[in-house]
Amino acid sequence: MSFLSSRITSSSKKSYGMFAKAAAIADRDLIHLELGMPVHDTPDFIKDATIAALKAGDVHYSSFQGQPALRAALAEKITRFNAVPVDAGQVLVTNGLTQASYAAFMATINPGDEVILLDPYYPQHVGKIELCGGKVVLVPLDAENDFALRADWIAAKVTEKTRAVVLVNPCNPTGRIYTREELEALAEVAIRHNLVVISDEVYEYITFDGHAHISIAALPGMAERTITLSAFTKAYAMDGWRIGYAFASAELIGGMSKIVTNEVTHVNTFIQAGALAAVTGGDEAVAHMVGDDRAKRDIVVRAMNQMPGVTCMPPQGTIYAFPCVRETGLSSQELADRILDECGVVVEAGSFYGAAGEGYLRVCFGSQSAERIGEAMERLRGFFSGLKAA
Ligand SMILES: Cc1ncc(COP(=O)(O)O)c(C=O)c1O
């Protein structure tokens, strides 16, 4: 007999994909392009601010919702960058976006409520919704139409049990940045059906080619029904620090704050000093890292489009390419497994992100240096040429 509760769902066990398979291989020179782990080091000024706070004795319990100075700086950033006027009371500091999303689902979903996710999706959202007793309803997006956001398809899945829609924008895994028109259509559906929108914007700063990131909370009528989630994780290369935040109405943030307080009391204090340095002085460092990501994106897109059986649209944002490999005739999981076995490159199968991701691979170009990315592309070129010849 198991002592595990029924909350431990099959999907919450499934969030590791090729990472788990690759981790079991110890003695090979693997090139890891599966996890979205930035290759850059956290900028020194962020580390220095953290060390200074630690040395100054910033080691005690603090505001449960997050340190007031950090929340004030975030409110200023959100008002300016996200174009959503908020005050510090509408900001909650969390342990990465992961905790912010869990708090958002816990605070809004009653057991049995339906939550709409776009497929391909970010797998951890599925696990968390199910842990909260929610039912995931998938809306498959159309690969032929560049995974456009289809509000009419979302509307068609709304029932009287639908509580929320989850958006990932810029989108992991597809690399799409949704346009104002796409977001306006979704906003109209959310308002018409009185839905909450939970918008994961962890890649908001990682955008290319002039594609502007728009927060859906900035659209008319949306601020009161949107919970926006972000983190220092990707743009500032702070994935191991575990710091993120959410903003929403004071009521929703108050509810989420109760969840976080019950879970962890509050986020580590001196880490918040580092985050404050990042949000107030990090623009140049972010621009530098995003420039590096863009150069590596170009290497990957150019190389993959030259491989037989592969076509790769340039991602508009994020640190992932999502090449189509349907022409090979193999499933994405079979391909990811064979690529690992035969050439030591770890990529994720598109099917890991839902049925609509089948026929695609997710290739993270943000997790390695340009040199290692080049080497990975050489290995993949050999692999796909070999497939065609066979
Ligand atoms: C869409 C998305 N949301 C959330 C996360 C997790 O963010 P954090 O590490 O800040 O919890 C990731 C990490 O890859 C992600 O891609």
XYZ file of C-alpha atoms and ligand atoms in Angstrom:
406
model
C 0.000 0.000 0.000
C 1.308 3.459 -0.854
C 1.378 6.274 1.664
C 1.207 8.893 -1.121
C -1.881 11.053 -1.333
C -4.078 11.165 -4.425
C -2.659 14.632 -5.153
C 0.510 13.035 -6.494
C -0.637 12.825 -10.083
C 1.026 11.137 -12.999
C 1.729 14.472 -14.693
C 3.451 15.942 -11.645
C 5.957 13.103 -11.894
C 6.567 13.722 -15.548
C 8.187 17.138 -15.581
C 11.740 16.086 -16.418
C 11.708 14.561 -19.932
C 15.104 14.099 -21.576
C 16.845 15.771 -18.628
C 16.206 12.652 -16.519
C 17.399 10.323 -19.287
C 20.572 12.340 -19.864
C 21.294 12.606 -16.141
C 21.590 8.821 -15.987
C 24.510 8.907 -18.470
C 27.766 9.731 -16.708
C 30.667 8.965 -19.008
C 29.952 10.797 -22.280
C 30.544 14.302 -23.595
C 26.889 15.283 -23.814
C 25.829 18.697 -25.097
C 22.799 19.732 -23.070
C 20.214 21.618 -25.098
C 17.224 20.355 -23.139
C 16.916 22.436 -19.946
C 16.274 26.179 -20.092
C 19.267 26.889 -17.882
C 21.075 30.106 -18.931
C 24.760 29.585 -19.762
C 25.691 33.043 -18.435
C 26.860 33.633 -14.900
C 24.732 35.960 -12.748
C 26.230 39.483 -13.203
C 28.713 40.449 -10.476
C 26.826 43.565 -9.315
C 23.893 41.339 -8.366
C 26.124 38.952 -6.440
C 27.875 41.900 -4.742
C 24.582 43.408 -3.560
C 23.583 40.036 -2.134
C 26.878 39.553 -0.323
C 26.698 43.107 1.057
C 23.186 42.438 2.419
C 24.360 39.218 4.000
C 27.345 40.954 5.603
C 25.134 43.808 6.809
C 23.048 41.308 8.758
C 20.045 41.087 6.466
C 19.440 37.590 7.762
C 16.185 37.770 9.721
C 12.477 37.351 9.090
C 11.104 40.098 6.911
C 7.884 41.162 5.157
C 5.947 38.025 4.168
C 4.908 39.489 0.827
C 8.483 40.457 -0.074
C 10.792 43.255 1.064
C 9.098 46.661 0.623
C 12.065 48.151 -1.292
C 12.037 45.288 -3.801
C 8.255 45.420 -4.213
C 8.416 49.202 -4.753
C 11.130 48.801 -7.408
C 9.141 46.027 -9.094
C 5.977 48.149 -9.041
C 7.907 50.893 -10.829
C 9.257 48.390 -13.408
C 5.797 46.851 -13.961
C 4.169 50.275 -14.389
C 6.831 51.299 -16.931
C 7.816 48.099 -18.783
C 4.584 46.112 -18.597
C 2.408 49.250 -18.900
C 0.283 48.076 -15.955
C 0.045 50.730 -13.209
C 0.458 48.908 -9.876
C 1.580 49.793 -6.365
C 3.871 47.751 -4.123
C 0.828 46.141 -2.447
C -0.010 44.446 -5.740
C 3.349 42.671 -5.976
C 4.252 39.353 -4.347
C 7.854 38.082 -4.229
C 8.178 34.318 -4.657
C 10.665 31.485 -4.950
C 10.971 31.618 -8.731
C 8.069 31.716 -11.120
C 7.402 28.141 -10.052
C 6.094 29.226 -6.659
C 4.244 32.203 -8.134
C 2.318 29.909 -10.480
C 1.532 27.434 -7.726
C 0.238 30.275 -5.542
C -1.827 31.615 -8.468
C -3.450 28.226 -9.088
C -3.995 27.562 -5.382
C -5.556 30.990 -4.881
C -7.968 30.798 -7.829
C -8.854 27.159 -8.571
C -11.473 25.253 -6.615
C -11.378 21.448 -6.864
C -13.150 20.418 -10.070
C -12.647 23.765 -11.830
C -11.467 23.615 -15.428
C -8.360 25.475 -16.517
C -7.619 26.002 -20.195
C -4.060 25.527 -21.407
C -2.768 26.047 -24.902
C -1.085 22.960 -26.363
C 1.961 22.930 -26.723
C 2.141 23.851 -23.020
C 4.726 24.229 -20.273
C 4.443 20.824 -18.513
C 4.892 22.113 -14.964
C 1.672 24.120 -15.265
C -0.238 20.880 -15.870
C 1.242 19.235 -12.786
C 0.438 22.189 -10.549
C -3.142 22.616 -11.745
C -3.749 18.925 -11.024
C -2.126 19.232 -7.596
C -4.687 21.970 -6.872
C -7.532 19.645 -7.887
C -8.165 21.477 -11.160
C -8.930 19.804 -14.474
C -6.717 20.726 -17.419
C -8.537 21.380 -20.691
C -6.210 21.588 -23.679
C -6.664 23.770 -26.735
C -4.314 22.437 -29.431
C -2.740 25.189 -31.514
C -2.115 24.791 -35.200
C 1.494 24.220 -36.201
C 0.684 25.063 -39.839
C -0.455 28.478 -38.634
C 2.748 29.103 -36.647
C 1.039 28.202 -33.340
C -1.088 31.352 -33.431
C -3.222 32.137 -30.368
C -6.811 31.275 -31.318
C -9.264 32.932 -28.941
C -12.194 31.407 -30.837
C -10.832 27.910 -30.156
C -10.447 28.831 -26.481
C -14.025 30.166 -26.357
C -15.252 26.861 -27.825
C -13.804 24.976 -24.805
C -15.349 27.224 -22.132
C -17.980 25.550 -19.910
C -19.653 26.715 -16.714
C -16.761 25.062 -14.843
C -14.026 27.033 -16.601
C -12.159 29.240 -14.162
C -8.933 30.307 -15.851
C -6.833 30.389 -18.997
C -3.066 30.000 -18.778
C -0.917 31.909 -21.223
C 2.846 31.585 -21.703
C 4.023 34.694 -23.539
C 6.674 34.707 -25.009
C 5.879 31.054 -25.471
C 7.984 28.163 -24.264
C 8.268 25.915 -26.300
C 7.200 27.539 -29.592
C 9.124 30.822 -29.316
C 6.022 32.780 -30.375
C 5.296 36.279 -29.048
C 1.583 36.974 -29.230
C 0.450 40.083 -31.083
C -1.827 42.763 -29.689
C -4.669 41.462 -31.904
C -4.260 37.892 -30.615
C -4.217 39.117 -27.003
C -7.195 41.435 -27.526
C -9.241 38.520 -28.843
C -8.324 36.430 -25.779
C -9.112 39.372 -23.482
C -12.566 39.640 -25.038
C -13.241 35.938 -24.338
C -11.934 36.233 -20.756
C -14.144 39.247 -20.035
C -17.195 37.706 -21.734
C -16.908 34.488 -19.694
C -15.574 36.071 -16.492
C -12.312 34.099 -16.527
C -9.006 34.694 -14.773
C -5.957 34.835 -17.051
C -2.722 33.535 -15.554
C 0.033 34.909 -17.732
C 3.529 33.416 -17.452
C 5.894 36.074 -18.800
C 9.226 34.695 -17.618
C 10.759 35.414 -21.068
C 9.389 38.983 -21.283
C 12.867 40.499 -21.796
C 14.133 37.859 -24.248
C 12.644 39.103 -27.508
C 14.225 39.424 -30.950
C 13.875 41.321 -34.215
C 11.715 44.112 -32.781
C 8.887 41.767 -31.677
C 7.358 43.692 -28.783
C 6.237 41.844 -25.677
C 2.771 42.927 -24.576
C 1.408 41.998 -21.151
C -2.233 40.976 -21.460
C -2.862 42.722 -18.102
C -2.220 46.040 -19.884
C -5.285 45.614 -22.130
C -8.537 47.363 -21.153
C -10.538 45.458 -18.524
C -7.754 42.912 -17.930
C -5.777 44.256 -14.952
C -8.415 43.074 -12.465
C -8.662 39.542 -13.907
C -5.022 38.802 -14.765
C -2.295 37.365 -12.591
C 1.030 38.062 -14.273
C 3.990 35.901 -13.307
C 7.642 36.628 -13.911
C 11.060 35.877 -12.461
C 14.705 36.876 -12.440
C 15.506 33.365 -13.656
C 16.123 33.742 -17.383
C 16.924 37.375 -18.205
C 19.342 37.860 -15.293
C 20.729 34.285 -15.329
C 19.492 33.704 -11.774
C 17.845 30.281 -12.151
C 19.526 28.793 -9.082
C 18.646 31.787 -6.892
C 14.956 30.894 -7.001
C 13.405 34.326 -7.090
C 10.393 35.542 -8.999
C 7.227 37.545 -8.476
C 3.606 38.011 -9.385
C 1.436 41.084 -9.835
C -2.348 41.305 -9.877
C -5.184 43.070 -8.048
C -4.585 43.622 -4.326
C -7.282 41.013 -3.623
C -5.660 38.271 -5.731
C -2.165 39.096 -4.444
C -3.539 38.990 -0.880
C -4.863 35.466 -1.531
C -1.629 34.303 -3.142
C 0.376 35.808 -0.306
C -1.510 33.573 2.147
C -0.458 30.514 0.131
C 3.211 31.547 0.025
C 3.241 32.446 3.710
C 1.837 29.045 4.591
C 4.376 27.326 2.368
C 7.645 29.122 3.137
C 6.864 32.239 5.282
C 8.724 34.399 2.760
C 11.570 34.393 0.259
C 15.151 34.421 1.560
C 15.973 38.010 2.581
C 19.479 38.663 1.189
C 18.521 37.118 -2.183
C 15.939 39.914 -2.401
C 18.778 42.466 -2.135
C 20.353 40.891 -5.235
C 17.015 41.020 -7.016
C 16.661 44.702 -6.083
C 20.056 45.424 -7.660
C 18.968 43.504 -10.778
C 15.677 45.322 -11.229
C 17.145 48.775 -10.612
C 20.460 48.443 -12.479
C 20.295 45.418 -14.751
C 19.251 46.822 -18.145
C 22.720 46.780 -19.683
C 23.521 43.274 -18.470
C 20.187 41.976 -19.777
C 20.737 43.611 -23.175
C 24.170 42.005 -23.403
C 22.871 38.526 -22.577
C 19.887 38.831 -24.907
C 22.289 39.885 -27.695
C 24.285 36.716 -27.089
C 21.086 34.631 -27.141
C 20.070 36.201 -30.440
C 23.437 35.356 -32.028
C 23.085 31.731 -30.894
C 19.500 31.605 -32.121
C 20.766 32.619 -35.555
C 23.432 29.879 -35.514
C 20.809 27.250 -34.643
C 18.153 28.430 -37.121
C 20.621 28.678 -40.001
C 22.210 25.289 -39.262
C 18.942 23.431 -38.688
C 17.388 24.710 -41.900
C 20.298 23.122 -43.775
C 19.680 19.683 -42.263
C 17.676 17.197 -44.356
C 14.136 16.731 -43.050
C 14.289 19.776 -40.752
C 12.684 23.223 -41.045
C 13.119 25.824 -38.363
C 11.232 29.104 -38.061
C 13.228 31.745 -36.158
C 11.749 32.029 -32.659
C 10.555 35.573 -31.919
C 11.625 35.308 -28.283
C 12.698 32.875 -25.489
C 15.834 30.733 -25.574
C 14.330 27.870 -27.585
C 14.119 26.894 -31.234
C 11.243 24.600 -32.156
C 12.246 22.954 -35.445
C 9.786 20.808 -37.379
C 11.121 17.301 -37.982
C 7.954 15.686 -39.292
C 9.542 15.003 -42.672
C 11.866 12.440 -41.098
C 8.855 10.174 -40.513
C 10.003 9.453 -36.945
C 8.224 10.497 -33.768
C 9.762 13.371 -31.843
C 10.490 11.099 -28.864
C 12.186 8.505 -31.071
C 14.281 11.271 -32.604
C 15.227 12.809 -29.238
C 16.239 9.355 -27.933
C 18.285 8.541 -31.020
C 19.955 11.971 -31.048
C 21.034 11.378 -27.445
C 22.232 7.817 -28.123
C 23.885 8.407 -31.484
C 25.438 11.855 -31.167
C 25.352 12.847 -27.507
C 23.164 15.925 -27.953
C 20.241 16.302 -25.551
C 17.145 17.938 -27.030
C 13.554 17.634 -25.873
C 10.828 15.852 -27.846
C 8.033 18.193 -28.949
C 5.494 15.667 -27.646
C 6.745 16.374 -24.106
C 4.854 19.677 -24.429
C 1.603 18.043 -25.555
C 0.191 16.285 -28.600
C 0.309 19.506 -30.651
C 4.104 19.515 -30.232
C 4.475 16.161 -31.985
C 6.644 16.489 -35.102
C 8.870 19.089 -33.391
C 11.981 19.177 -31.217
C 12.771 21.833 -28.640
C 16.374 22.981 -28.845
C 17.599 25.346 -26.112
C 20.235 27.712 -27.504
C 20.495 29.713 -24.275
C 22.095 26.922 -22.267
C 25.508 26.698 -23.983
C 28.261 28.918 -25.386
C 28.227 29.749 -29.114
C 31.138 27.329 -29.563
C 29.285 24.400 -27.977
C 26.132 25.293 -29.918
C 28.222 25.151 -33.114
C 29.545 21.730 -32.119
C 26.030 20.499 -31.334
C 24.862 21.660 -34.769
C 27.727 19.738 -36.428
C 26.692 16.584 -34.599
C 23.028 17.102 -35.537
C 23.959 17.746 -39.168
C 25.716 14.366 -39.202
C 22.725 12.695 -37.548
C 20.067 14.056 -39.924
C 22.266 13.451 -43.017
C 22.725 9.860 -41.832
C 18.959 9.432 -41.410
C 18.329 10.556 -44.956
C 21.043 8.303 -46.357
C 19.726 5.235 -44.471
C 7.422 29.059 -19.210
C 8.204 28.850 -17.956
N 7.641 29.130 -16.777
C 8.302 28.950 -15.619
C 9.592 28.457 -15.607
C 10.260 28.236 -14.297
O 10.743 29.438 -13.800
P 11.495 29.520 -12.374
O 12.789 28.782 -12.528
O 11.643 30.985 -12.143
O 10.634 28.873 -11.350
C 10.229 28.148 -16.811
C 11.578 27.574 -16.808
O 12.041 27.008 -17.775
C 9.509 28.340 -18.007
O 10.061 28.053 -19.192
